Coordinates of C-alpha atoms and ligand atoms in Angstrom, one line a residue:
X1 CA 12.5 45.8 -17.9
X2 CA 15.2 46.6 -20.4
X3 CA 13.5 49.0 -22.8
X4 CA 16.4 49.0 -25.0
X5 CA 16.1 45.3 -25.8
X6 CA 12.3 44.9 -25.7
X7 CA 10.6 44.4 -29.0
X8 CA 7.1 45.9 -29.2
X9 CA 4.5 45.2 -31.8
X10 CA 2.1 47.7 -33.1
X11 CA -0.4 47.5 -35.9
X12 CA -0.1 50.4 -38.3
X13 CA -2.2 50.5 -41.5
X14 CA -3.0 46.8 -41.2
X15 CA 0.6 45.6 -41.0
X16 CA 2.6 44.4 -38.2
X17 CA 5.4 46.8 -37.6
X18 CA 8.1 45.9 -35.1
X19 CA 10.2 48.5 -33.5
X20 CA 13.1 48.4 -31.3
X21 CA 15.2 51.1 -29.7
X22 CA 18.3 48.9 -30.0
X23 CA 18.4 49.1 -33.8
X24 CA 17.3 52.7 -34.0
X25 CA 20.7 54.1 -33.3
X26 CA 20.4 57.8 -33.4
X27 CA 22.2 59.6 -36.2
X28 CA 22.9 62.9 -34.8
X29 CA 26.3 63.5 -36.3
X30 CA 27.1 66.4 -38.5
X31 CA 26.4 65.8 -42.2
X32 CA 29.1 64.4 -44.3
X33 CA 30.5 66.4 -47.2
X34 CA 28.0 65.8 -50.1
X35 CA 29.5 65.1 -53.4
X36 CA 26.7 66.6 -55.4
X37 CA 24.7 69.8 -55.1
X38 CA 21.5 68.1 -54.4
X39 CA 22.8 65.7 -51.8
X40 CA 24.9 68.3 -50.0
X41 CA 21.9 70.8 -49.9
X42 CA 19.5 68.1 -48.8
X43 CA 21.6 66.8 -46.0
X44 CA 21.4 70.2 -44.6
X45 CA 17.6 70.6 -45.1
X46 CA 17.5 72.5 -48.3
X47 CA 17.1 71.6 -52.0
X48 CA 19.2 72.4 -55.0
X49 CA 17.4 72.6 -58.2
X50 CA 17.5 73.3 -61.9
X51 CA 15.2 74.4 -64.7
X52 CA 14.7 71.6 -67.2
X53 CA 13.8 72.2 -70.8
X54 CA 11.6 69.3 -72.2
X55 CA 13.4 69.5 -75.5
X56 CA 16.7 68.5 -73.9
X57 CA 15.5 65.4 -72.1
X58 CA 16.7 63.2 -75.0
X59 CA 20.3 64.6 -74.4
X60 CA 21.9 62.0 -72.2
X61 CA 24.7 64.2 -71.0
X62 CA 22.1 66.8 -69.9
X63 CA 19.9 64.3 -68.2
X64 CA 22.8 62.5 -66.4
X65 CA 24.1 65.8 -65.0
X66 CA 20.6 66.9 -64.1
X67 CA 19.8 63.6 -62.4
X68 CA 23.1 63.5 -60.5
X69 CA 23.2 67.0 -59.2
X70 CA 19.7 68.3 -58.6
X71 CA 16.8 67.4 -56.5
X72 CA 14.2 70.1 -57.4
X73 CA 12.9 70.7 -60.9
X74 CA 11.3 73.7 -62.6
X75 CA 9.9 73.4 -66.1
X76 CA 11.7 76.2 -68.0
X77 CA 8.7 77.0 -70.3
X78 CA 6.4 74.0 -70.3
X79 CA 4.0 75.0 -67.5
X80 CA 3.6 78.6 -68.5
X81 CA 0.2 80.0 -69.7
X82 CA 0.9 79.7 -73.4
X83 CA 2.0 76.1 -73.0
X84 CA -0.8 74.9 -70.8
X85 CA -3.8 76.7 -72.3
X86 CA -3.0 77.4 -75.9
X87 CA -6.6 78.0 -76.8
X88 CA -9.1 79.3 -74.2
X89 CA -10.6 76.5 -72.3
X90 CA -8.4 73.9 -74.0
X91 CA -5.7 72.7 -71.8
X92 CA -2.5 71.0 -72.8
X93 CA -0.4 69.2 -70.2
X94 CA 1.7 66.9 -72.3
X95 CA 4.9 69.0 -72.2
X96 CA 4.6 69.9 -68.5
X97 CA 3.8 66.2 -67.7
X98 CA 7.0 65.1 -69.6
X99 CA 9.1 67.1 -67.1
X100 CA 7.1 66.3 -64.0
X101 CA 7.2 62.6 -64.9
X102 CA 10.9 62.7 -65.4
X103 CA 11.4 64.5 -62.1
X104 CA 9.1 62.1 -60.1
X105 CA 10.6 59.0 -61.7
X106 CA 14.1 60.2 -60.6
X107 CA 13.0 61.1 -57.0
X108 CA 12.9 64.9 -57.5
X109 CA 10.3 67.4 -56.5
X110 CA 8.9 70.0 -58.7
X111 CA 8.4 73.8 -58.5
X112 CA 5.4 74.9 -60.6
X113 CA 6.2 77.9 -62.8
X114 CA 4.0 79.8 -63.3
X115 CA 0.1 80.3 -63.1
X116 CA -0.4 84.0 -63.7
X117 CA 2.0 86.3 -65.6
X118 CA 1.9 89.2 -68.1
X119 CA 4.4 87.4 -70.3
X120 CA 4.2 84.2 -72.4
X121 CA 0.4 84.5 -72.4
X122 CA -1.3 82.6 -75.1
X123 CA -2.4 85.1 -77.9
X124 CA -6.1 84.8 -76.9
X125 CA -5.3 86.0 -73.4
X126 CA -3.0 88.8 -74.7
X127 CA -6.1 90.3 -76.4
X128 CA -8.3 90.2 -73.3
X129 CA -9.0 92.8 -70.7
X130 CA -11.3 93.5 -67.8
X131 CA -13.7 91.0 -66.2
X132 CA -13.5 88.4 -68.8
X133 CA -9.7 88.3 -68.5
X134 CA -10.0 88.1 -64.7
X135 CA -12.4 85.2 -65.1
X136 CA -10.1 83.5 -67.6
X137 CA -7.0 84.0 -65.4
X138 CA -8.7 82.5 -62.3
X139 CA -10.0 79.6 -64.4
X140 CA -6.5 79.0 -65.6
X141 CA -5.1 79.1 -62.1
X142 CA -7.8 76.7 -60.9
X143 CA -7.5 74.3 -63.7
X144 CA -3.7 74.0 -63.9
X145 CA -3.2 73.9 -60.1
X146 CA -5.9 71.3 -59.8
X147 CA -4.4 69.1 -62.6
X148 CA -1.1 69.1 -60.8
X149 CA -2.5 68.9 -57.3
X150 CA -0.3 66.8 -55.0
X151 CA 2.7 66.9 -57.4
X152 CA 4.0 70.4 -56.8
X153 CA 6.2 71.5 -53.8
X154 CA 5.7 75.2 -54.6
X155 CA 3.9 77.2 -57.2
X156 CA 5.0 80.5 -58.6
X157 CA 1.4 81.7 -58.5
X158 CA 2.1 85.2 -59.8
X159 CA 5.3 86.1 -61.6
X160 CA 6.8 89.5 -62.2
X161 CA 3.9 91.7 -61.2
X162 CA 6.0 94.8 -60.1
X163 CA 7.5 97.5 -62.2
X164 CA 11.2 98.1 -62.6
X165 CA 12.6 101.5 -61.6
X166 CA 12.0 103.8 -58.8
X167 CA 8.2 103.7 -58.4
X168 CA 7.8 100.5 -56.3
X169 CA 4.5 100.2 -58.0
X170 CA 2.7 97.4 -59.8
X171 CA 3.7 96.8 -63.4
X172 CA 1.1 97.9 -66.0
X173 CA -0.3 94.8 -67.7
X174 CA -3.7 93.5 -68.8
X175 CA -3.9 91.6 -65.6
X176 CA -3.1 94.6 -63.4
X177 CA -5.8 96.5 -65.3
X178 CA -8.4 94.0 -64.1
X179 CA -8.0 95.5 -60.6
X180 CA -5.3 95.7 -58.0
X181 CA -6.7 92.6 -56.1
X182 CA -5.8 90.3 -59.0
X183 CA -2.8 88.9 -57.2
X184 CA -4.6 87.9 -54.0
X185 CA -7.4 86.6 -56.1
X186 CA -4.9 84.3 -57.9
X187 CA -3.5 83.1 -54.6
X188 CA -6.9 82.3 -53.1
X189 CA -7.8 80.3 -56.3
X190 CA -4.5 78.4 -56.1
X191 CA -4.9 77.6 -52.4
X192 CA -8.3 76.2 -53.1
X193 CA -7.1 74.1 -56.0
X194 CA -3.9 72.6 -54.3
X195 CA -4.0 73.2 -50.5
X196 CA -0.7 71.4 -50.0
X197 CA 1.5 73.4 -52.4
X198 CA 3.4 76.3 -51.1
X199 CA 2.3 79.4 -52.9
X200 CA 4.9 81.9 -53.9
X201 CA 5.2 85.3 -55.4
X202 CA 8.2 85.3 -57.8
X203 CA 10.0 88.3 -59.3
X204 CA 13.4 89.7 -60.6
X205 CA 15.3 92.8 -59.6
X206 CA 14.1 92.2 -56.0
X207 CA 17.5 91.3 -54.7
X208 CA 18.8 94.7 -53.5
X209 CA 17.1 95.6 -50.3
X210 CA 17.2 99.3 -51.0
X211 CA 15.6 99.1 -54.4
X212 CA 12.0 100.5 -54.8
X213 CA 10.9 97.2 -56.4
X214 CA 12.1 95.1 -53.5
X215 CA 10.3 97.4 -51.1
X216 CA 7.1 97.2 -53.1
X217 CA 7.0 93.5 -53.1
X218 CA 7.9 93.5 -49.4
X219 CA 4.9 95.8 -48.6
X220 CA 2.6 93.6 -50.6
X221 CA 3.7 90.4 -48.8
X222 CA 3.4 92.2 -45.5
X223 CA -0.1 93.3 -46.4
X224 CA -1.0 89.7 -47.6
X225 CA 0.2 88.2 -44.3
X226 CA -1.6 90.8 -42.2
X227 CA -4.9 90.1 -44.0
X228 CA -4.6 86.4 -44.3
X229 CA -4.1 86.2 -48.0
X230 CA -2.7 82.7 -48.6
X231 CA 1.0 83.3 -49.4
X232 CA 3.7 80.9 -48.2
X233 CA 6.9 82.0 -50.0
X234 CA 8.7 84.6 -52.1
X235 CA 10.8 83.5 -55.0
X236 CA 13.9 85.6 -56.0
X237 CA 14.7 84.9 -59.7
X238 CA 18.3 86.1 -59.2
X239 CA 19.4 86.7 -62.8
X240 CA 22.7 88.6 -62.3
X241 CA 25.1 90.2 -64.7
X242 CA 27.6 93.1 -64.6
X243 CA 24.8 95.7 -64.8
X244 CA 22.9 93.8 -62.1
X245 CA 25.5 92.4 -59.7
X246 CA 24.9 90.3 -56.6
X247 CA 24.1 93.1 -54.0
X248 CA 26.1 93.2 -50.8
X249 CA 22.8 93.4 -48.8
X250 CA 21.4 90.2 -50.3
X251 CA 21.2 88.5 -47.0
X252 CA 19.2 91.5 -45.5
X253 CA 16.7 91.1 -48.4
X254 CA 16.2 87.4 -47.8
X255 CA 16.1 87.7 -44.0
X256 CA 13.7 90.6 -44.1
X257 CA 11.2 88.8 -46.3
X258 CA 11.6 85.6 -44.1
X259 CA 10.8 87.7 -41.1
X260 CA 7.4 88.4 -42.5
X261 CA 6.6 84.7 -42.0
X262 CA 7.2 83.3 -45.5
X263 CA 9.8 81.0 -46.9
X264 CA 12.2 82.4 -49.4
X265 CA 13.6 80.6 -52.4
X266 CA 16.1 81.5 -55.0
X267 CA 14.2 80.4 -58.1
X268 CA 16.1 81.1 -61.3
X269 CA 19.7 81.7 -60.4
X270 CA 22.2 82.6 -63.1
X271 CA 25.2 84.9 -62.9
X272 CA 26.9 85.9 -66.2
X273 CA 30.7 85.8 -66.1
X274 CA 33.5 83.2 -65.6
X275 CA 36.3 82.1 -63.4
X276 CA 36.8 83.2 -59.9
X277 CA 34.7 86.3 -60.1
X278 CA 31.7 84.3 -61.1
X279 CA 32.5 81.6 -58.5
X280 CA 32.7 84.2 -55.8
X281 CA 29.3 85.6 -56.6
X282 CA 27.8 82.2 -56.7
X283 CA 29.4 81.4 -53.3
X284 CA 27.9 84.6 -51.9
X285 CA 24.4 83.7 -53.0
X286 CA 24.7 80.2 -51.3
X287 CA 26.1 81.8 -48.2
X288 CA 23.2 84.3 -48.0
X289 CA 20.6 81.5 -48.3
X290 CA 22.4 79.4 -45.7
X291 CA 22.3 82.3 -43.3
X292 CA 18.5 82.5 -43.5
X293 CA 16.7 79.6 -41.9
X294 CA 13.6 80.0 -44.0
X295 CA 15.6 80.0 -47.3
X296 CA 14.5 76.5 -48.3
X297 CA 16.4 76.1 -51.6
X298 CA 18.2 77.4 -54.6
X299 CA 17.4 76.6 -58.3
X300 CA 19.7 77.5 -61.1
X301 CA 18.1 78.4 -64.4
X302 CA 19.5 75.6 -66.5
X303 CA 22.2 72.9 -66.5
X304 CA 25.1 73.8 -68.9
X305 CA 26.0 77.3 -70.2
X306 CA 24.8 76.1 -73.6
X307 CA 21.4 75.4 -72.2
X308 CA 20.9 78.9 -70.7
X309 CA 18.5 81.5 -72.0
X310 CA 21.5 83.7 -71.8
X311 CA 24.0 81.3 -73.2
X312 CA 26.5 84.0 -74.4
X313 CA 26.9 85.2 -70.7
X314 CA 28.0 81.6 -69.7
X315 CA 26.0 82.1 -66.5
X316 CA 25.6 78.5 -65.2
X317 CA 27.6 75.9 -63.2
X318 CA 28.6 73.5 -66.1
X319 CA 30.2 74.5 -69.3
X320 CA 28.9 73.5 -72.8
X321 CA 30.8 70.2 -72.5
X322 CA 29.1 69.4 -69.2
X323 CA 32.2 70.0 -67.2
X324 CA 32.1 71.5 -63.7
X325 CA 33.1 75.2 -63.7
X326 CA 34.9 77.0 -60.9
X327 CA 31.4 78.3 -59.9
X328 CA 30.3 74.7 -59.4
X329 CA 33.2 73.9 -57.1
X330 CA 32.5 77.1 -55.1
X331 CA 28.9 76.3 -54.7
X332 CA 29.5 72.8 -53.6
X333 CA 32.2 73.7 -51.1
X334 CA 30.0 76.4 -49.7
X335 CA 27.0 74.0 -49.4
X336 CA 29.3 71.6 -47.6
X337 CA 30.3 74.1 -45.0
X338 CA 26.7 74.6 -44.1
X339 CA 25.6 73.9 -40.6
X340 CA 22.0 73.9 -39.4
X341 CA 21.0 77.6 -39.8
X342 CA 18.6 77.7 -36.9
X343 CA 18.9 74.5 -34.9
X344 CA 16.3 74.4 -32.2
X345 CA 17.4 72.4 -29.3
X346 CA 14.2 73.3 -27.5
X347 CA 12.2 71.7 -30.3
X348 CA 10.0 68.9 -29.1
X349 CA 11.3 65.5 -29.8
X350 CA 9.5 63.0 -31.9
X351 CA 6.1 62.1 -30.6
X352 CA 6.4 58.4 -31.7
X353 CA 9.1 55.8 -31.5
X354 CA 11.2 54.8 -34.5
X355 CA 9.8 52.1 -36.6
X356 CA 11.5 49.4 -38.5
X357 CA 10.0 46.7 -40.5
X358 CA 11.7 43.3 -40.6
X359 CA 8.2 42.0 -41.3
X360 CA 8.4 39.1 -43.6
X361 CA 9.3 41.2 -46.6
X362 CA 12.8 40.0 -46.8
X363 CA 14.4 43.2 -45.6
X364 CA 14.5 45.5 -42.6
X365 CA 14.4 49.3 -42.8
X366 CA 15.6 51.3 -39.8
X367 CA 15.0 54.9 -39.2
X368 CA 17.3 57.3 -37.5
X369 CA 17.1 61.0 -36.9
X370 CA 19.1 63.6 -38.7
X371 CA 19.4 67.2 -38.1
X372 CA 16.4 69.2 -36.9
X373 CA 15.3 72.8 -37.6
X374 CA 12.4 74.9 -36.5
X375 CA 10.4 73.9 -39.7
X376 CA 11.9 70.7 -40.9
X377 CA 14.0 67.6 -40.0
X378 CA 16.1 65.1 -41.7
X379 CA 15.7 61.4 -41.5
X380 CA 17.9 58.5 -42.6
X381 CA 16.9 55.0 -43.5
X382 CA 19.2 52.0 -43.5
X383 CA 18.1 48.9 -45.2
X384 CA 19.5 45.4 -44.3
X385 CA 18.7 42.0 -45.7
X386 CA 18.5 42.7 -49.4
X387 CA 19.7 45.0 -52.0
X388 CA 16.5 44.8 -54.0
X389 CA 14.5 46.7 -51.4
X390 CA 11.3 48.8 -51.8
X391 CA 10.8 51.0 -48.8
X392 CA 7.7 53.0 -48.2
X393 CA 8.1 56.1 -45.9
X394 CA 4.7 57.4 -44.7
X395 CA 4.6 60.8 -43.1
X396 CA 1.6 62.2 -41.1
X397 CA -0.2 65.3 -42.1
X398 CA 0.7 68.1 -42.4
X399 CA 4.2 66.8 -42.9
X400 CA 5.7 66.7 -46.5
X401 CA 8.9 65.2 -47.7
X402 CA 10.6 68.0 -49.5
X403 CA 13.9 66.4 -50.5
X404 CA 15.5 63.1 -50.8
X405 CA 19.0 61.7 -51.5
X406 CA 20.4 58.3 -52.4
X407 CA 17.1 57.0 -53.4
X408 CA 14.8 56.8 -56.4
X409 CA 11.5 58.0 -55.0
X410 CA 7.8 58.2 -56.2
X411 CA 4.9 59.5 -54.3
X412 CA 1.2 58.4 -54.0
X413 CA -1.5 61.0 -54.9
X414 CA -1.8 62.2 -51.3
X415 CA 1.9 63.0 -51.2
X416 CA 2.2 61.4 -47.9
X417 CA 3.6 58.0 -48.9
X418 CA 6.9 57.9 -50.6
X419 CA 8.1 54.7 -52.2
X420 CA 11.8 54.4 -52.4
X421 CA 14.0 52.1 -54.5
X422 CA 17.8 51.8 -54.7
X423 CA 19.3 54.3 -57.0
X424 CA 22.7 52.7 -57.1
X425 CA 24.0 54.7 -54.1
X426 CA 23.8 51.8 -51.6
X427 CA 21.4 50.8 -48.8
X428 CA 21.2 54.0 -46.9
X429 CA 19.1 57.0 -48.0
X430 CA 17.8 60.2 -46.5
X431 CA 15.1 62.8 -46.7
X432 CA 13.9 66.1 -45.4
X433 CA 10.4 66.5 -43.8
X434 CA 8.8 69.9 -43.6
X435 CA 6.9 69.1 -40.4
X436 CA 4.3 71.8 -40.0
X437 CA 4.5 71.3 -36.2
X438 CA 4.2 67.5 -36.4
X439 CA 7.4 66.0 -35.2
X440 CA 6.3 62.4 -35.4
X441 CA 8.7 60.0 -37.1
X442 CA 7.7 58.5 -40.3
X443 CA 6.4 54.9 -40.6
X444 CA 8.5 52.5 -42.7
X445 CA 7.8 49.3 -44.5
X446 CA 10.3 47.2 -46.4
X447 CA 9.7 44.6 -49.1
X448 CA 11.9 43.2 -51.8
X449 CA 11.3 43.5 -55.5
Ligands
XIL501 C1 12.7 82.3 -69.9 C2 13.2 81.0 -70.5 O1 14.3 80.6 -69.9 C3 13.3 81.1 -72.0 O2 13.5 79.9 -72.6 C4 12.0 81.7 -72.6 O3 12.2 82.0 -74.0 C5 11.7 83.0 -71.9 O4 11.6 82.8 -70.5 N1 11.9 85.0 -65.7 C6 11.1 83.9 -65.7 C7 11.4 82.8 -66.5 O5 10.3 83.8 -64.7 O6 10.2 82.1 -66.9 C8 12.1 83.2 -67.8 O7 12.4 82.1 -68.6 C9 13.3 84.0 -67.4 C10 12.9 85.2 -66.7

């Protein structure tokens, strides 16, 4: 029997899905040069994100750059404690929702920022101490993470809990004064509220491996991992300027944390300066992330220089007129050089066959494999038969789609079913799946709108 030509039918979720090896041509080639930051990063298994300010969503230059270039979104202020719980017990999600909805409508994932922090606390919380504050903090974590459950790729559960300087100790704050275990209590509450979100500790001045603060955070993460405290990732804010330049040991820092068994993410990148010096530093950051298999993505802290919280330092990738700077070109070129950082030829192959769906919907979606890493793989879908397609991509637990390109994507509440529509980029789109040990290929359906 010729297995290449034989059609086989299987019933999956009540639909007849037909699959054929003949149409599932494997797509093993190296990635093409991406023309935007998000596409280039995603084709290589990472994301490239930006912070978005809700107040700028009415600026069409801003939104068109953000939509074109980035595939991960962080709310710059709108999901912080003062925004989400302005009065104790009274939650306010309108501003956060505006950003999450914009992200989801444009096929982007969201980093949640942040659940527990000494700064930007509502005034009622600033006045609290002790067990009532601990209780209020845990309630906040639970309520906000529950509200956004299923919509958040990663939460900055705790932000900036370590002191600057040579102590390597915790920062004094009202939260710290509730007891040293406040951080792990926050992580446990977040895990219960949203078991599928990656839970990160996020901080600044943790870039230089030899700094006491970096070592203090490292020891905390090491301790959490050894005691089973639920932590999945460490965020490096990466706000750089001449007084705090990109350290030459940045790669060592990222790799050392990754070796503890957590993902690392660059969460708020900006580098003050201009021209080739700024471009070189940006390139170095991208290089360092590319060299660490568990560096899952980079987020810059704003779109244009004029959008930055440090606008006078012109620290971003686009100038105030929305034009690409030298730093942008350097980042894109560096992303495009990227190879799989840790290809694992010994990884098990897919445990199911590719699926296509010519099934009566007026179009056919064909899956092909992209690159594979230890923790994730890329897939590509090619649609034939119609240009008004609607493709669903269903992944099996514990898989999560963490990035998409060339598609306008939305997710169901479980996060397992992505519905993709054309975004003007043609009839081929792709995505990255964090597989969590499940190498099964996704199930596809295709219908026309
Ligand atoms: C900044 C915002 O960009 C500003 O708009 C706001 O006024 C202050 O906060 N570390 C963080 C971010 O974790 O939340 C901060 O964002 C920048 C430093």
